[in-house]
Tab-separated table of C-alpha atoms in Angstrom:
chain	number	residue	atom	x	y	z
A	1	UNK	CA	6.098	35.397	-17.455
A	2	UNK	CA	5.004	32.509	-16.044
A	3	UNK	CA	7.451	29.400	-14.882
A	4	UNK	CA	7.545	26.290	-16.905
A	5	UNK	CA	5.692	23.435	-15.788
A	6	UNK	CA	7.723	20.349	-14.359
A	7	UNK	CA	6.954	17.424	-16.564
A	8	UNK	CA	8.775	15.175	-13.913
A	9	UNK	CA	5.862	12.412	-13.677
A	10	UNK	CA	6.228	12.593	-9.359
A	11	UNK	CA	5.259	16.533	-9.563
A	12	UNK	CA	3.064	15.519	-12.101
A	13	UNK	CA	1.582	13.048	-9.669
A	14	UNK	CA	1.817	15.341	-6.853
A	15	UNK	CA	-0.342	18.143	-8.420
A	16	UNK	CA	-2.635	16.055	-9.280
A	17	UNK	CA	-2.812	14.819	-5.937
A	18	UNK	CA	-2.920	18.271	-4.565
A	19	UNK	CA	-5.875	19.113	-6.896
A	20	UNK	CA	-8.013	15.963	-6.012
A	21	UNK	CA	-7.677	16.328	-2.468
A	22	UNK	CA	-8.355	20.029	-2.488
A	23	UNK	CA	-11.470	18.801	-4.420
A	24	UNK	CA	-12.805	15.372	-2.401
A	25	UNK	CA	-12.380	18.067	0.802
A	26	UNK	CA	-14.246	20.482	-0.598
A	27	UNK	CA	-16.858	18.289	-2.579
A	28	UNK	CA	-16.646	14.926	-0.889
A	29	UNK	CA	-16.644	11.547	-2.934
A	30	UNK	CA	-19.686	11.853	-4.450
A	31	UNK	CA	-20.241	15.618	-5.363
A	32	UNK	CA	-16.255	16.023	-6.815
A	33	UNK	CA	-15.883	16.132	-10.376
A	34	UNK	CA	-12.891	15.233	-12.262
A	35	UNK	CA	-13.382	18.038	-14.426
A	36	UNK	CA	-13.140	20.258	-11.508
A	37	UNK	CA	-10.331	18.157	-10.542
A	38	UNK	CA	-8.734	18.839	-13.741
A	39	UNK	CA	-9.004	22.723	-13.852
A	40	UNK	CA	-7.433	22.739	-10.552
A	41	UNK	CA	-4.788	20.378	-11.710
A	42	UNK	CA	-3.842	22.431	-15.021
A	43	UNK	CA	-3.309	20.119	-16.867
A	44	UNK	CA	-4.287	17.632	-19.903
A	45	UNK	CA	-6.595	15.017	-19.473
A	46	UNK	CA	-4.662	12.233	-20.949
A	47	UNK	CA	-2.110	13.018	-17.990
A	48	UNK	CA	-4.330	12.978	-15.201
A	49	UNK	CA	-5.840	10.021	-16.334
A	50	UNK	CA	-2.490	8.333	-17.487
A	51	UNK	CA	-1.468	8.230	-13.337
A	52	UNK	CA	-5.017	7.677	-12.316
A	53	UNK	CA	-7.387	5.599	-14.388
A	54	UNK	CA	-10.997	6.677	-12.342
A	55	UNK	CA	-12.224	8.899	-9.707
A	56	UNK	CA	-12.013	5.848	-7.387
A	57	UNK	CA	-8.428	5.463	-7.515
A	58	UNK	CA	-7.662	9.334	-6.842
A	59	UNK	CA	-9.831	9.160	-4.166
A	60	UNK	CA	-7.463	6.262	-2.575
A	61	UNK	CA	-4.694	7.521	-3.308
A	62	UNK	CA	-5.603	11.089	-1.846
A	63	UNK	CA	-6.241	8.891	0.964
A	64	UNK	CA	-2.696	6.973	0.975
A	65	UNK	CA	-1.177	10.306	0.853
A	66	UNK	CA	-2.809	11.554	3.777
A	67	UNK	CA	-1.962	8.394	6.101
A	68	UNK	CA	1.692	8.718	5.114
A	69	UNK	CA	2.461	11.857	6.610
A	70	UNK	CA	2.381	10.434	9.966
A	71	UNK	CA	6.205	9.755	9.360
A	72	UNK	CA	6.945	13.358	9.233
A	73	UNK	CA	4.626	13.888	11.778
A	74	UNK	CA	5.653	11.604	14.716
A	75	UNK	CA	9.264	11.472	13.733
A	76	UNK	CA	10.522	10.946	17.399
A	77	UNK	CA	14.294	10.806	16.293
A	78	UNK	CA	15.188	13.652	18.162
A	79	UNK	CA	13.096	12.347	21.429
A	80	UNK	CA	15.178	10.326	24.042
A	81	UNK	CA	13.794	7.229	25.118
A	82	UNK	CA	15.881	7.074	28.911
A	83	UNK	CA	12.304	8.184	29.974
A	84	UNK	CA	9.247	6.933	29.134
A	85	UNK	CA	6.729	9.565	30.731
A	86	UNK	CA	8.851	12.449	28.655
A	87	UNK	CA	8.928	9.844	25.530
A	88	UNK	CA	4.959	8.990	25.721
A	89	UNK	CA	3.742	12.175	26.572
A	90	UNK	CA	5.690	14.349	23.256
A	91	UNK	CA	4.566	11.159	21.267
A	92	UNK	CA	0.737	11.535	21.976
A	93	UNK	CA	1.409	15.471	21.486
A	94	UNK	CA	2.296	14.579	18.069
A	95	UNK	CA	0.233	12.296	17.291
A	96	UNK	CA	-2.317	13.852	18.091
A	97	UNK	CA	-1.606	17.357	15.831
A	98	UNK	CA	-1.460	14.876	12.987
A	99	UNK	CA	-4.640	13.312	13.479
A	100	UNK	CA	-6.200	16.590	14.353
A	101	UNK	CA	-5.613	17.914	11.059
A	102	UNK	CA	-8.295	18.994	8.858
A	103	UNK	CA	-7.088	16.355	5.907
A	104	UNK	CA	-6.508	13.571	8.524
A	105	UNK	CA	-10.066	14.446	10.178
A	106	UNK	CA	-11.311	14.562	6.476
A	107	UNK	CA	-10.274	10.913	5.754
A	108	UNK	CA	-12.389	10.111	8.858
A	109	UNK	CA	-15.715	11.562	8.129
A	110	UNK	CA	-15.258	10.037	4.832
A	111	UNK	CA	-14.872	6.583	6.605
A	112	UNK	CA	-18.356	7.906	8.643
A	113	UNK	CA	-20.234	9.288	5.604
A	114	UNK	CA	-19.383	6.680	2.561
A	115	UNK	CA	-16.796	4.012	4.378
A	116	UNK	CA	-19.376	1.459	3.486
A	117	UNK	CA	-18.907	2.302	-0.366
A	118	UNK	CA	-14.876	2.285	0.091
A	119	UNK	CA	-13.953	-0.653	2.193
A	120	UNK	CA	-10.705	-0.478	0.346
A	121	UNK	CA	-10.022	3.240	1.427
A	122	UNK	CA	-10.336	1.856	5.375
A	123	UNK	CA	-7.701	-0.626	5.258
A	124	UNK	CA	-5.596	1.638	2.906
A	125	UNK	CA	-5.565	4.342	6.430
A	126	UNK	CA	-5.067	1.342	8.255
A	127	UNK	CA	-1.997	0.139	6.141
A	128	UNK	CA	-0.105	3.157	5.833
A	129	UNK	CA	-1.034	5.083	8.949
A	130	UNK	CA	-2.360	2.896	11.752
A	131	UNK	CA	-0.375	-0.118	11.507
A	132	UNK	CA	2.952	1.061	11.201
A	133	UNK	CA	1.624	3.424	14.077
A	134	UNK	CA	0.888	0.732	16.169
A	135	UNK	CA	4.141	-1.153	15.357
A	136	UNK	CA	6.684	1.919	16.305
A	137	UNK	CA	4.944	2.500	19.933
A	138	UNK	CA	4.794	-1.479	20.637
A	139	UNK	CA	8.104	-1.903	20.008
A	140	UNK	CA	9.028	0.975	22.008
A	141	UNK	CA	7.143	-0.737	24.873
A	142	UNK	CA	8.473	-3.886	24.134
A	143	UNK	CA	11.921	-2.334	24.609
A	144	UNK	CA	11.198	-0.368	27.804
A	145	UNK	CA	9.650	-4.068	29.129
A	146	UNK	CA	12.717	-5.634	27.659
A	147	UNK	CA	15.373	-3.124	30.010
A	148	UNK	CA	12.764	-3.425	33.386
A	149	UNK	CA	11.472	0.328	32.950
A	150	UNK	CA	7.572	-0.795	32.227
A	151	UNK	CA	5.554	-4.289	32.625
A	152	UNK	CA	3.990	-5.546	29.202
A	153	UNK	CA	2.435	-8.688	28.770
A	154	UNK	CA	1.233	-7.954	25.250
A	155	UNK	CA	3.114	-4.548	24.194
A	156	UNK	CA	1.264	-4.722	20.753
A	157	UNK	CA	-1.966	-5.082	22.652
A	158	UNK	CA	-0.870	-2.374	24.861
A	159	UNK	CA	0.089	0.195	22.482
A	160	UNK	CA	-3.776	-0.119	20.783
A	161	UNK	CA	-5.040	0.781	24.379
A	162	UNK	CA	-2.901	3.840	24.384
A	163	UNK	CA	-4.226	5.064	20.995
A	164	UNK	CA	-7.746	4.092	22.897
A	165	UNK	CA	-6.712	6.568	25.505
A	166	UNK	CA	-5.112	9.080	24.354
A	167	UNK	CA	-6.605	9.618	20.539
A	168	UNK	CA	-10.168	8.175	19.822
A	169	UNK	CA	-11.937	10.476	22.301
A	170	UNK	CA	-10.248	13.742	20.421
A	171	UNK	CA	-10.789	12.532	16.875
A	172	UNK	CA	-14.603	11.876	18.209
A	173	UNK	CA	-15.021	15.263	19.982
A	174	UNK	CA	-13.466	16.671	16.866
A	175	UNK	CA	-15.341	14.866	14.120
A	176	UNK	CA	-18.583	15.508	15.810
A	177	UNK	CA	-17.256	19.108	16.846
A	178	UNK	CA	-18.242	18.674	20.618
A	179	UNK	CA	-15.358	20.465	21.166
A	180	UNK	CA	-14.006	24.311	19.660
A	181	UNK	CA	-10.398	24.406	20.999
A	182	UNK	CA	-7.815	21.552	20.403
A	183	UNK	CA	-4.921	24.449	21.048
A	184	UNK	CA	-1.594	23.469	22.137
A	185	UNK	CA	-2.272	23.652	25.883
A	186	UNK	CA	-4.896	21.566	25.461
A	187	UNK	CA	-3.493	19.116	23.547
A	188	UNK	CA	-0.360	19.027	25.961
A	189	UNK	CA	-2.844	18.410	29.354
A	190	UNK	CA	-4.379	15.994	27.546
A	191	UNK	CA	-1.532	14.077	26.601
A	192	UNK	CA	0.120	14.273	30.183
A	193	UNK	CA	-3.200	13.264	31.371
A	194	UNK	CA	-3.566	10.310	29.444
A	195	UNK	CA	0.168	9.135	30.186
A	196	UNK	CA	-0.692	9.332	33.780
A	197	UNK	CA	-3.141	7.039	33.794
A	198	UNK	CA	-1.592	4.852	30.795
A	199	UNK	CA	1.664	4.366	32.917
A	200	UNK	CA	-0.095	4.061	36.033
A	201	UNK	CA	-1.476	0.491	34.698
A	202	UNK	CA	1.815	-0.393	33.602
A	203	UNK	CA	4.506	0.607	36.784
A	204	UNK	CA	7.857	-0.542	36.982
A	205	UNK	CA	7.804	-4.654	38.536
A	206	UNK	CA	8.512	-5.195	41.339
C-alpha cells in the first residue's frame, strides 16, 4: 500500500523541484520537457504549474535552490576563529565540496552553455550563493584586521581574491574535466596550499 501524498504546498514545491532539477541535469534547458518533468513529479498539471507558471521559472528556481545550500554547506559554527590558518583552511575545504558538487558544477556549465539566454539565472547564483559568500569571509577578515591578527585594506576585496585562489582554478579543472580526482586529500592540500600563500600576502603588522 502505498503512502499518501503530502499536499503541504512546500513538499509540493519541493518535489517538484526535485523532479525539474533531476530533469534540467539530465536534459539541460533546452532538451527538458515539462512533461517529463511532470511524470517525474507525480503529480497534476494544474499543481505544477500553479507554483511554477513556465519552464523558465523552474529552471531559476532549480537554480536558487542549488545556490542556497551553501548555508548548510559552509556552516562554520562549530569552527573557532582564535586561528585564522585552521579557520581559512576548513573554510576553503568546504567550500570547495559544495562547489564541487555535480548540481553546483551543473549550474555552471549551464552559465557556459546557455548563460547568454538566462542572464537572470547568473545573478540569481550570484544573489543567493556568491554574495552572501563573499560577505561571511570579509567580515571574518574584517574582524581578524579589526583584533591585529591579519592586515586588510579592503577585506571585501580581499575575500574575492581568496575565492580567486582557492576555488576558480578547481571549478575550471572540473568543468572542463582536466582533472579525475577532487578526493578529500586533494581537496585538503589544496586548501592548505592556497592559505599559505593567501596569508602569506596578508601577515600580521608590524
Amino acid at each position: 500500500m502505498r503512502s499518501p501524498v503530502s499536499r503541504n504546498p512546500e513538499v509540493v514545491r519541493a518535489r517538484i523541484l526535485d523532479a525539474a532539477q533531476a530533469e534540467f541535469m539530465a536534459e539541460g534547458f533546452a532538451g527538458a520537457s515539462t512533461n517529463r518533468i511532470l511524470e517525474r513529479f507525480g503529480g497534476s498539471k494544474p499543481t505544477m504549474f500553479r507554483h511554477f507558471e513556465t519552464k523558465r521559472a523552474l529552471f531559476e528556481a532549480v537554480v536558487a535552490r542549488i545556490a542556497e545550500r551553501w548555508r548548510d554547506a559552509v556552516d562554520m559554527a562549530d569552527v573557532s576563529d582564535a586561528d585564522p590558518r585552521a579557520w581559512l583552511e576548513r573554510f576553503a575545504e568546504r567550500a570547495l565540496r559544495w562547489i564541487l558538487t555535480d548540481e553546483s558544477i551543473f549550474v555552471g556549465r549551464m552559465a557556459i552553455a546557455e548563460g547568454h539566454l538566462f542572464p537572470e539565472v547568473g545573478e540569481t547564483y550570484r544573489q543567493h550563493a556568491v554574495t552572501p559568500l563573499n560577505d561571511l569571509l570579509g567580515a571574518q577578515l574584517a574582524a581578524w584586521t579589526a583584533r591585529g591578527l591579519l592586515a586588510c585594506a579592503d577585506p571585501e576585496r580581499d575575500a574575492l581574491a581568496f575565492f580567486d585562489l582557492t576555488l576558480a582554478g578547481m571549478v575550471s579543472r572540473k568543468l572542463y574535466r582536466v582533472e579525475a580526482s577532487f578526493d578529500e586529500v586533494t581537496l585538503a592540500d589544496h586548501a592548505c596550499t592556497c592559505v599559505r600563500i593567501f596569508l602569506h600576502g596578508l601577515g600580521k603588522p608590524a
